[in-house]
GROMACS .gro file of C-alpha atoms in nm:
model
  389
    1MET     CA    1  -0.452   0.330  -1.156
    2THR     CA    2  -0.150   0.513  -1.012
    3VAL     CA    3   0.156   0.613  -1.221
    4GLU     CA    4   0.461   0.597  -1.005
    5LEU     CA    5   0.752   0.800  -1.147
    6ARG     CA    6   1.089   0.671  -1.008
    7PRO     CA    7   1.358   0.899  -1.149
    8LEU     CA    8   1.634   0.749  -0.927
    9GLY     CA    9   1.481   0.401  -0.901
   10VAL     CA   10   1.529   0.257  -0.555
   11HIS     CA   11   1.807   0.499  -0.458
   12CYS     CA   12   1.744   0.608  -0.099
   13ASN     CA   13   1.911   0.811   0.177
   14ILE     CA   14   1.820   0.566   0.457
   15ALA     CA   15   1.833   0.183   0.479
   16CYS     CA   16   1.508   0.052   0.624
   17GLN     CA   17   1.599  -0.301   0.722
   18TYR     CA   18   1.266  -0.439   0.601
   19CYS     CA   19   1.226  -0.244   0.272
   20TYR     CA   20   1.061  -0.455  -0.002
   21GLN     CA   21   1.300  -0.287  -0.251
   22ASN     CA   22   1.610  -0.433  -0.083
   23PRO     CA   23   1.633  -0.729  -0.342
   24GLN     CA   24   1.704  -0.469  -0.610
   25ARG     CA   25   1.968  -0.302  -0.395
   26SER     CA   26   2.128  -0.634  -0.318
   27ALA     CA   27   2.137  -0.709  -0.687
   28GLY     CA   28   2.315  -0.376  -0.757
   29ASN     CA   29   2.023  -0.229  -0.951
   30VAL     CA   30   2.043   0.121  -0.808
   31ARG     CA   31   2.053   0.406  -1.056
   32ALA     CA   32   2.151   0.769  -1.001
   33HIS     CA   33   2.077   0.908  -1.353
   34TYR     CA   34   1.760   1.002  -1.528
   35ASP     CA   35   1.650   1.157  -1.858
   36MET     CA   36   1.396   1.431  -1.806
   37GLY     CA   37   1.281   1.429  -2.166
   38ARG     CA   38   1.220   1.055  -2.178
   39MET     CA   39   1.034   1.061  -1.842
   40LYS     CA   40   0.802   1.337  -1.966
   41GLN     CA   41   0.733   1.159  -2.290
   42ALA     CA   42   0.650   0.838  -2.105
   43LEU     CA   43   0.418   1.036  -1.869
   44GLU     CA   44   0.244   1.194  -2.164
   45GLU     CA   45   0.184   0.841  -2.303
   46GLU     CA   46   0.044   0.732  -1.971
   47GLY     CA   47  -0.191   1.030  -1.990
   48THR     CA   48  -0.275   1.071  -1.617
   49ASP     CA   49  -0.132   1.230  -1.311
   50PHE     CA   50   0.170   1.078  -1.142
   51ARG     CA   51   0.325   1.035  -0.803
   52LEU     CA   52   0.695   1.072  -0.741
   53PHE     CA   53   0.829   0.761  -0.590
   54GLY     CA   54   1.152   0.590  -0.492
   55GLY     CA   55   1.363   0.494  -0.306
   56GLU     CA   56   1.356   0.851  -0.190
   57PRO     CA   57   1.245   1.096  -0.460
   58LEU     CA   58   1.351   1.403  -0.267
   59LEU     CA   59   1.709   1.313  -0.354
   60LEU     CA   60   1.633   1.481  -0.686
   61PRO     CA   61   1.763   1.837  -0.712
   62GLU     CA   62   1.501   2.100  -0.639
   63ASP     CA   63   1.505   2.245  -0.990
   64ALA     CA   64   1.430   1.892  -1.127
   65LEU     CA   65   1.144   1.855  -0.880
   66GLU     CA   66   1.000   2.190  -0.985
   67GLU     CA   67   1.027   2.105  -1.352
   68LEU     CA   68   0.844   1.780  -1.302
   69TRP     CA   69   0.572   1.924  -1.082
   70ALA     CA   70   0.517   2.224  -1.310
   71PHE     CA   71   0.472   1.972  -1.601
   72GLY     CA   72   0.240   1.762  -1.390
   73LEU     CA   73   0.021   2.047  -1.284
   74GLU     CA   74  -0.005   2.198  -1.630
   75ARG     CA   75  -0.064   1.863  -1.802
   76PHE     CA   76  -0.271   1.668  -1.545
   77GLY     CA   77  -0.390   1.920  -1.281
   78SER     CA   78  -0.225   1.767  -0.975
   79ASN     CA   79   0.079   1.600  -0.838
   80GLY     CA   80   0.187   1.353  -0.563
   81ILE     CA   81   0.491   1.222  -0.380
   82GLN     CA   82   0.570   0.936  -0.141
   83THR     CA   83   0.869   1.013   0.078
   84ASN     CA   84   1.032   0.904   0.405
   85GLY     CA   85   1.014   1.275   0.509
   86THR     CA   86   1.376   1.304   0.626
   87LEU     CA   87   1.477   1.549   0.357
   88ILE     CA   88   1.173   1.783   0.346
   89ASN     CA   89   1.285   2.147   0.376
   90GLU     CA   90   1.105   2.481   0.340
   91ARG     CA   91   1.165   2.501  -0.026
   92HIS     CA   92   1.006   2.164  -0.072
   93ILE     CA   93   0.701   2.282   0.123
   94GLU     CA   94   0.680   2.584  -0.101
   95LEU     CA   95   0.687   2.362  -0.410
   96PHE     CA   96   0.424   2.131  -0.261
   97ARG     CA   97   0.191   2.425  -0.224
   98LYS     CA   98   0.268   2.592  -0.553
   99TYR     CA   99   0.221   2.271  -0.757
  100GLN     CA  100  -0.056   2.108  -0.558
  101VAL     CA  101   0.150   1.807  -0.451
  102ALA     CA  102  -0.030   1.558  -0.233
  103VAL     CA  103   0.227   1.430   0.019
  104GLY     CA  104   0.245   1.083   0.157
  105ILE     CA  105   0.504   1.005   0.430
  106SER     CA  106   0.622   0.667   0.545
  107CYS     CA  107   0.691   0.674   0.920
  108ASP     CA  108   0.666   0.398   1.179
  109GLY     CA  109   0.628   0.611   1.491
  110PRO     CA  110   0.819   0.854   1.713
  111GLY     CA  111   1.178   0.804   1.840
  112GLU     CA  112   1.275   0.444   1.902
  113LEU     CA  113   0.967   0.310   1.745
  114SER     CA  114   1.119   0.380   1.411
  115ASP     CA  115   1.464   0.245   1.485
  116ILE     CA  116   1.452  -0.027   1.210
  117ARG     CA  117   1.432   0.258   0.961
  118TRP     CA  118   1.808   0.254   0.974
  119ALA     CA  119   2.030   0.551   0.882
  120GLY     CA  120   2.382   0.407   0.951
  121SER     CA  121   2.395   0.438   1.325
  122LEU     CA  122   2.143   0.467   1.612
  123ALA     CA  123   2.214   0.836   1.661
  124ALA     CA  124   2.172   0.911   1.287
  125THR     CA  125   1.854   0.696   1.279
  126ARG     CA  126   1.701   0.890   1.570
  127GLU     CA  127   1.800   1.216   1.401
  128ALA     CA  128   1.632   1.104   1.076
  129THR     CA  129   1.318   1.006   1.258
  130ALA     CA  130   1.306   1.342   1.441
  131ARG     CA  131   1.337   1.516   1.101
  132THR     CA  132   1.043   1.316   0.967
  133GLU     CA  133   0.835   1.397   1.268
  134ASP     CA  134   0.924   1.766   1.229
  135ALA     CA  135   0.833   1.756   0.860
  136ILE     CA  136   0.486   1.609   0.946
  137GLU     CA  137   0.426   1.891   1.194
  138ARG     CA  138   0.546   2.163   0.945
  139LEU     CA  139   0.318   2.028   0.670
  140CYS     CA  140   0.026   2.030   0.908
  141LYS     CA  141   0.098   2.386   1.011
  142ALA     CA  142   0.116   2.478   0.645
  143GLY     CA  143  -0.233   2.335   0.592
  144MET     CA  144  -0.107   2.041   0.396
  145PRO     CA  145  -0.136   1.742   0.635
  146PRO     CA  146   0.022   1.434   0.479
  147ALA     CA  147  -0.121   1.083   0.457
  148LEU     CA  148   0.083   0.829   0.650
  149ILE     CA  149   0.198   0.479   0.574
  150LEU     CA  150   0.282   0.297   0.904
  151THR     CA  151   0.439  -0.049   0.896
  152LEU     CA  152   0.385  -0.265   1.207
  153HIS     CA  153   0.690  -0.457   1.342
  154ARG     CA  154   0.880  -0.551   1.653
  155SER     CA  155   0.994  -0.193   1.715
  156ASN     CA  156   0.655  -0.037   1.728
  157ALA     CA  157   0.377  -0.294   1.765
  158THR     CA  158   0.455  -0.523   2.057
  159PRO     CA  159   0.210  -0.496   2.344
  160ASP     CA  160   0.425  -0.248   2.535
  161LYS     CA  161   0.465  -0.025   2.229
  162LEU     CA  162   0.109  -0.015   2.098
  163PRO     CA  163  -0.021   0.231   2.350
  164VAL     CA  164   0.273   0.470   2.271
  165LEU     CA  165   0.193   0.440   1.897
  166GLU     CA  166  -0.176   0.505   1.962
  167GLN     CA  167  -0.093   0.814   2.165
  168TRP     CA  168   0.137   0.943   1.893
  169LEU     CA  169  -0.141   0.904   1.634
  170HIS     CA  170  -0.375   1.101   1.865
  171SER     CA  171  -0.123   1.382   1.873
  172LEU     CA  172  -0.098   1.371   1.491
  173GLU     CA  173  -0.475   1.391   1.459
  174GLN     CA  174  -0.478   1.702   1.681
  175ILE     CA  175  -0.255   1.877   1.423
  176GLY     CA  176  -0.451   1.767   1.114
  177VAL     CA  177  -0.345   1.408   1.007
  178THR     CA  178  -0.654   1.219   0.912
  179THR     CA  179  -0.540   0.920   0.691
  180VAL     CA  180  -0.316   0.634   0.808
  181ARG     CA  181  -0.243   0.316   0.610
  182LEU     CA  182  -0.135   0.030   0.833
  183HIS     CA  183   0.098  -0.223   0.663
  184ILE     CA  184   0.202  -0.569   0.769
  185LEU     CA  185   0.577  -0.604   0.738
  186GLU     CA  186   0.669  -0.746   0.403
  187VAL     CA  187   0.957  -0.980   0.454
  188ASP     CA  188   1.198  -1.128   0.190
  189ASP     CA  189   1.501  -1.197   0.414
  190PRO     CA  190   1.505  -1.471   0.686
  191GLN     CA  191   1.732  -1.260   0.912
  192VAL     CA  192   1.505  -0.962   0.883
  193ARG     CA  193   1.205  -1.183   0.964
  194ALA     CA  194   1.369  -1.313   1.276
  195LYS     CA  195   1.468  -0.966   1.393
  196CYS     CA  196   1.182  -0.744   1.289
  197SER     CA  197   0.872  -0.940   1.208
  198LEU     CA  198   0.576  -0.985   1.448
  199THR     CA  199   0.437  -1.338   1.483
  200THR     CA  200   0.093  -1.406   1.334
  201GLU     CA  201  -0.063  -1.383   1.676
  202GLU     CA  202   0.113  -1.049   1.751
  203ASN     CA  203   0.008  -0.912   1.405
  204ILE     CA  204  -0.353  -1.009   1.477
  205ALA     CA  205  -0.342  -0.848   1.817
  206ALA     CA  206  -0.179  -0.533   1.684
  207PHE     CA  207  -0.433  -0.484   1.404
  208LEU     CA  208  -0.728  -0.562   1.634
  209PHE     CA  209  -0.584  -0.310   1.882
  210PHE     CA  210  -0.618  -0.041   1.626
  211ALA     CA  211  -0.951  -0.168   1.495
  212CYS     CA  212  -1.089  -0.127   1.854
  213ALA     CA  213  -0.901   0.199   1.910
  214GLU     CA  214  -1.046   0.344   1.588
  215ALA     CA  215  -1.358   0.462   1.760
  216GLY     CA  216  -1.153   0.683   1.994
  217PHE     CA  217  -1.030   0.897   1.701
  218ARG     CA  218  -1.249   1.194   1.598
  219MET     CA  219  -1.125   1.241   1.239
  220LEU     CA  220  -0.829   1.005   1.177
  221ARG     CA  221  -0.913   0.694   0.983
  222PHE     CA  222  -0.730   0.372   0.911
  223ASP     CA  223  -0.820   0.327   0.548
  224VAL     CA  224  -0.753  -0.041   0.534
  225PHE     CA  225  -1.030  -0.098   0.792
  226ASP     CA  226  -1.274   0.115   0.599
  227GLU     CA  227  -1.191  -0.083   0.284
  228MET     CA  228  -1.248  -0.419   0.452
  229ARG     CA  229  -1.589  -0.320   0.580
  230ARG     CA  230  -1.681  -0.189   0.235
  231LEU     CA  231  -1.555  -0.512   0.073
  232LEU     CA  232  -1.781  -0.717   0.295
  233LEU     CA  233  -2.075  -0.513   0.159
  234GLY     CA  234  -1.966  -0.536  -0.202
  235ASP     CA  235  -1.856  -0.177  -0.224
  236ASP     CA  236  -1.520  -0.234  -0.392
  237GLY     CA  237  -1.505   0.027  -0.670
  238GLY     CA  238  -1.261   0.251  -0.489
  239THR     CA  239  -1.063  -0.004  -0.288
  240THR     CA  240  -0.684  -0.030  -0.323
  241CYS     CA  241  -0.491  -0.275  -0.539
  242ILE     CA  242  -0.421  -0.538  -0.266
  243TRP     CA  243  -0.792  -0.640  -0.283
  244ARG     CA  244  -0.832  -0.621  -0.661
  245ALA     CA  245  -0.690  -0.939  -0.809
  246CYS     CA  246  -0.356  -0.794  -0.908
  247ASP     CA  247  -0.179  -0.969  -1.193
  248PRO     CA  248   0.195  -0.974  -1.093
  249TYR     CA  249   0.309  -0.939  -1.453
  250THR     CA  250   0.105  -0.627  -1.532
  251THR     CA  251   0.010  -0.471  -1.192
  252SER     CA  252  -0.270  -0.273  -1.355
  253ALA     CA  253  -0.315  -0.059  -1.035
  254VAL     CA  254   0.050   0.067  -1.059
  255ARG     CA  255   0.223   0.169  -1.376
  256GLY     CA  256   0.587   0.249  -1.304
  257VAL     CA  257   0.786   0.492  -1.515
  258GLU     CA  258   1.163   0.470  -1.453
  259GLY     CA  259   1.440   0.728  -1.493
  260GLN     CA  260   1.502   0.647  -1.862
  261GLY     CA  261   1.132   0.640  -1.942
  262GLN     CA  262   1.103   0.262  -1.941
  263ARG     CA  263   0.785   0.104  -1.793
  264SER     CA  264   0.784  -0.124  -1.486
  265ASN     CA  265   0.554  -0.292  -1.245
  266CYS     CA  266   0.473  -0.244  -0.883
  267GLY     CA  267   0.795  -0.309  -0.686
  268ARG     CA  268   0.605  -0.527  -0.438
  269THR     CA  269   0.587  -0.808  -0.692
  270ASN     CA  270   0.958  -0.785  -0.765
  271LYS     CA  271   1.138  -1.070  -0.584
  272ASP     CA  272   1.430  -1.112  -0.814
  273GLY     CA  273   1.603  -0.772  -0.793
  274VAL     CA  274   1.514  -0.686  -1.152
  275ASP     CA  275   1.257  -0.442  -1.288
  276PHE     CA  276   1.076  -0.664  -1.543
  277VAL     CA  277   0.888  -0.485  -1.820
  278LYS     CA  278   0.515  -0.508  -1.816
  279ALA     CA  279   0.360  -0.806  -1.989
  280GLU     CA  280   0.139  -0.710  -2.287
  281PHE     CA  281  -0.187  -0.863  -2.157
  282PRO     CA  282  -0.305  -0.930  -1.795
  283GLY     CA  283  -0.385  -1.278  -1.679
  284PHE     CA  284  -0.583  -1.390  -1.376
  285GLU     CA  285  -0.453  -1.746  -1.341
  286ARG     CA  286  -0.353  -1.678  -0.984
  287TYR     CA  287  -0.707  -1.616  -0.882
  288LEU     CA  288  -0.859  -1.906  -1.077
  289ALA     CA  289  -0.600  -2.137  -0.918
  290LEU     CA  290  -0.643  -1.998  -0.561
  291PHE     CA  291  -1.018  -2.052  -0.576
  292HIS     CA  292  -0.981  -2.418  -0.667
  293THR     CA  293  -0.674  -2.502  -0.455
  294ASP     CA  294  -0.695  -2.639  -0.100
  295ARG     CA  295  -0.554  -2.434   0.182
  296GLU     CA  296  -0.304  -2.703   0.265
  297ALA     CA  297  -0.158  -2.655  -0.081
  298GLY     CA  298  -0.141  -2.274  -0.057
  299GLY     CA  299  -0.484  -2.196  -0.196
  300CYS     CA  300  -0.809  -2.041  -0.077
  301ASN     CA  301  -1.064  -2.307  -0.163
  302GLY     CA  302  -1.374  -2.280   0.056
  303CYS     CA  303  -1.285  -1.947   0.219
  304ARG     CA  304  -1.595  -1.729   0.257
  305PHE     CA  305  -1.380  -1.415   0.238
  306PHE     CA  306  -1.220  -1.506  -0.099
  307LEU     CA  307  -1.416  -1.247  -0.304
  308MET     CA  308  -1.309  -0.971  -0.061
  309CYS     CA  309  -0.944  -1.078  -0.013
  310LYS     CA  310  -0.855  -1.272  -0.334
  311GLY     CA  311  -0.551  -1.413  -0.165
  312GLN     CA  312  -0.425  -1.052  -0.110
  313CYS     CA  313  -0.113  -0.901  -0.263
  314PRO     CA  314   0.097  -1.143  -0.468
  315GLY     CA  315   0.405  -0.969  -0.331
  316THR     CA  316   0.331  -1.123   0.009
  317SER     CA  317   0.259  -1.478  -0.118
  318ILE     CA  318   0.378  -1.788   0.081
  319ASP     CA  319   0.743  -1.854  -0.003
  320GLY     CA  320   0.744  -1.551  -0.234
  321ASP     CA  321   0.559  -1.754  -0.498
  322TRP     CA  322   0.272  -1.552  -0.638
  323ARG     CA  323   0.075  -1.868  -0.714
  324ASN     CA  324   0.014  -1.904  -0.341
  325ARG     CA  325  -0.216  -1.695  -0.121
  326THR     CA  326  -0.064  -1.440   0.111
  327GLU     CA  327   0.144  -1.558   0.401
  328HIS     CA  328  -0.060  -1.328   0.621
  329CYS     CA  329  -0.388  -1.510   0.555
  330GLU     CA  330  -0.461  -1.571   0.921
  331VAL     CA  331  -0.421  -1.200   0.999
  332TRP     CA  332  -0.663  -1.088   0.724
  333MET     CA  333  -0.905  -1.365   0.808
  334ALA     CA  334  -0.919  -1.259   1.175
  335LEU     CA  335  -0.982  -0.900   1.066
  336PHE     CA  336  -1.254  -0.991   0.816
  337GLN     CA  337  -1.426  -1.194   1.094
  338HIS     CA  338  -1.402  -0.900   1.325
  339PHE     CA  339  -1.565  -0.666   1.080
  340GLU     CA  340  -1.814  -0.930   0.971
  341ASP     CA  341  -1.931  -0.959   1.325
  342GLY     CA  342  -1.963  -0.584   1.357
  343LEU     CA  343  -2.168  -0.551   1.040
  344ARG     CA  344  -2.407  -0.825   1.142
  345GLN     CA  345  -2.452  -0.668   1.484
  346ALA     CA  346  -2.538  -0.346   1.302
  347GLY     CA  347  -2.812  -0.532   1.113
  348LYS     CA  348  -2.624  -0.548   0.785
  349ALA     CA  349  -2.575  -0.852   0.559
  350PRO     CA  350  -2.210  -0.925   0.476
  351LEU     CA  351  -2.154  -1.094   0.138
  352SER     CA  352  -1.937  -1.352   0.320
  353THR     CA  353  -2.246  -1.511   0.475
  354HIS     CA  354  -2.505  -1.422   0.199
  355PRO     CA  355  -2.660  -1.681  -0.033
  356ILE     CA  356  -2.575  -1.471  -0.331
  357ARG     CA  357  -2.201  -1.527  -0.269
  358ALA     CA  358  -2.187  -1.855  -0.468
  359GLN     CA  359  -2.343  -1.687  -0.769
  360LEU     CA  360  -2.103  -1.394  -0.737
  361GLU     CA  361  -1.804  -1.628  -0.715
  362SER     CA  362  -1.917  -1.804  -1.033
  363TRP     CA  363  -1.948  -1.471  -1.215
  364PHE     CA  364  -1.590  -1.375  -1.112
  365LEU     CA  365  -1.451  -1.704  -1.225
  366ASP     CA  366  -1.611  -1.671  -1.566
  367ALA     CA  367  -1.481  -1.310  -1.601
  368TRP     CA  368  -1.126  -1.409  -1.500
  369THR     CA  369  -1.133  -1.692  -1.747
  370ARG     CA  370  -1.210  -1.439  -2.023
  371GLY     CA  371  -0.919  -1.221  -1.906
  372GLU     CA  372  -1.149  -0.957  -1.740
  373ASN     CA  373  -1.123  -0.829  -1.386
  374PRO     CA  374  -1.464  -0.694  -1.277
  375ASN     CA  375  -1.580  -0.554  -0.943
  376MET     CA  376  -1.856  -0.670  -0.711
  377GLU     CA  377  -2.045  -0.336  -0.739
  378THR     CA  378  -2.127  -0.408  -1.106
  379PHE     CA  379  -2.269  -0.754  -1.023
  380LEU     CA  380  -2.470  -0.632  -0.727
  381ALA     CA  381  -2.614  -0.342  -0.918
  382ALA     CA  382  -2.742  -0.587  -1.178
  383ASN     CA  383  -2.893  -0.810  -0.910
  384ARG     CA  384  -2.997  -0.539  -0.671
  385GLY     CA  385  -3.307  -0.725  -0.543
  386GLN     CA  386  -3.109  -1.021  -0.421
  387PHE     CA  387  -2.878  -0.834  -0.187
  388GLU     CA  388  -2.953  -0.600   0.105
  389GLY     CA  389  -2.634  -0.433   0.215
   0.00000   0.00000   0.00000
């Protein structure tokens, strides 16, 4: 579980054209006020460490940042932040070090590769990207290399741009970056889709490009690929929320705390521009329905990768309807097939082709019907003799 603290909600200093938070901005739900006492009280009630989130959390004054991180370190022993990196200054880096802040930076590549992370004009956008690149370098020099989130789109992942992006990642590895999270562009607006989104075939080609290029990196890892290989072997205990049967009304992997202390869900499931409060109890109707619903009707019936993928994130569902599987099904299926082949060539037995899969699926369906969300590790540990991973 991650607690995301959003003091300023989705308020941001740049305007990425594809941002999944844009429905809230379009609806006018952008706040610039927070209550420090209420936020701390809510964090105490959550009882675990938190990550500052936005929008752009570094729009907070430095004294407010220090107060929150001092509280987080004293109370929970660590801190985190997810930022676009454009505002990081030397004082921020001092605070990161002093209060043990793990830094995540969203950046889509150098120079023109990040041009759809818009900052008002092309010149301002390039300047903002340069500041992010500089911040990554300074953090690495300070011994605090950030983890990166990199979204693939038309500005950075067409065939002519992929080698440039790969070379940039090699340069980042040389200065200390080791973790990169690749994202498929999450699209809510038809105009953004037409302008920015890769086709299914281009997405498959881009992800397979990096899956094949991965062997050329010495330390840098694409964590989504590691997770997919682990999922195929039933090792799902530490995988991220997109693979964990997320209930869109409770989003158990993400507990949001807003600026007035109110609770909210993961913003990726928010398609109406409103931060709905968390439901009292989780439900897994989506996954029961997907398992039994034919592909032609938006389901996953008969897919051998269902237990690994589970229809993926409800925030990327077909037509924005969480009852459907992800609109990127073909991309993830191609990747699972790629890693399935690799595991079989290595003499391993993927769950996707193992006889135990039907028994495991039945076990999950029973658990979801009871309102429980187990993991594959638990089942396989209890049936160790039937599966050789």
